[in-house]
Coordinates of C-alpha atoms in Angstrom, one line a residue:
A21 CA 179.5 -108.7 -149.6
L22 CA 178.5 -112.4 -149.9
R23 CA 181.3 -114.8 -149.2
Q24 CA 181.5 -118.5 -149.6
Y25 CA 183.1 -120.6 -146.9
H26 CA 184.3 -124.2 -147.3
T27 CA 184.5 -126.3 -144.2
A28 CA 186.9 -129.2 -143.7
K29 CA 184.2 -131.5 -142.4
S30 CA 181.8 -131.2 -145.3
T31 CA 182.1 -130.5 -148.9
S32 CA 178.9 -128.4 -149.0
T33 CA 179.1 -124.7 -149.6
T34 CA 177.5 -122.3 -147.1
V35 CA 176.6 -118.7 -147.9
A36 CA 177.0 -116.1 -145.1
M37 CA 174.4 -113.4 -144.7
A38 CA 175.4 -109.9 -145.6
K39 CA 176.6 -107.8 -142.6
S40 CA 174.4 -104.9 -141.6
K41 CA 175.6 -101.5 -140.4
N42 CA 175.3 -101.1 -136.6
S43 CA 175.2 -97.3 -136.1
S44 CA 176.6 -94.0 -137.3
Q45 CA 176.8 -90.7 -135.4
H46 CA 178.1 -88.7 -138.3
N47 CA 176.4 -85.3 -138.7
Q48 CA 174.2 -85.8 -135.6
S49 CA 175.9 -83.1 -133.6
K50 CA 175.4 -80.6 -136.4
K51 CA 171.8 -81.5 -136.8
N52 CA 171.2 -81.2 -133.0
H53 CA 172.8 -77.7 -132.9
R54 CA 170.9 -76.3 -135.9
N55 CA 167.9 -75.5 -133.7
G56 CA 170.0 -75.1 -130.6
I57 CA 170.3 -77.5 -127.6
K58 CA 167.8 -76.1 -125.1
K59 CA 167.7 -76.6 -121.4
P60 CA 164.6 -78.4 -120.0
K61 CA 161.8 -76.0 -119.0
T62 CA 161.5 -75.5 -115.2
H63 CA 158.2 -75.2 -113.4
R64 CA 157.5 -72.6 -110.7
Y65 CA 156.3 -75.2 -108.3
P66 CA 158.2 -78.5 -108.7
S67 CA 156.5 -81.7 -107.6
L68 CA 157.1 -82.9 -104.1
K69 CA 156.6 -86.5 -105.2
G70 CA 159.3 -88.7 -103.8
T71 CA 160.4 -86.3 -101.1
D72 CA 160.7 -87.1 -97.4
P73 CA 157.2 -87.5 -95.9
K74 CA 158.3 -85.8 -92.6
F75 CA 159.4 -82.8 -94.7
R76 CA 156.1 -82.7 -96.6
R77 CA 154.1 -82.7 -93.4
N78 CA 156.1 -79.9 -91.9
H79 CA 156.0 -78.0 -95.2
R80 CA 152.2 -78.1 -95.2
H81 CA 151.9 -76.7 -91.7
A82 CA 154.5 -74.0 -92.5
L83 CA 152.6 -72.9 -95.5
H84 CA 149.4 -72.7 -93.5
G85 CA 151.1 -70.5 -90.8
T86 CA 152.6 -68.2 -93.5
M87 CA 149.2 -67.8 -95.2
R88 CA 147.6 -67.0 -91.8
A89 CA 150.3 -64.4 -91.0
L90 CA 149.9 -62.7 -94.4
K91 CA 146.1 -62.6 -93.9
E92 CA 146.6 -60.9 -90.5
V93 CA 149.0 -58.3 -91.9
K94 CA 146.4 -57.6 -94.7
E95 CA 143.7 -57.1 -92.1
G96 CA 146.0 -54.9 -89.9
K97 CA 146.1 -57.2 -86.9
R98 CA 149.8 -57.7 -87.3
E99 CA 152.7 -55.3 -88.0
S100 CA 155.0 -57.5 -90.2
A101 CA 154.8 -61.0 -91.6

């Protein structure tokens, strides 16, 4: 609503701007639950970005050794992985 304010210093009338609504959370929870709140999809191989560089180096060598052992088992050079 528009209101008029009179100040003691001047005799001029100033008109205040109408106030605007800030926010309303009414009905938002119901809307969110209509299709269900889903968990984020997980990937089989999460990114190693941001992990400890020392761990990443060791991980690379460990993977190489594992692949080599599996290859040897497949060829019959080794009894178990």
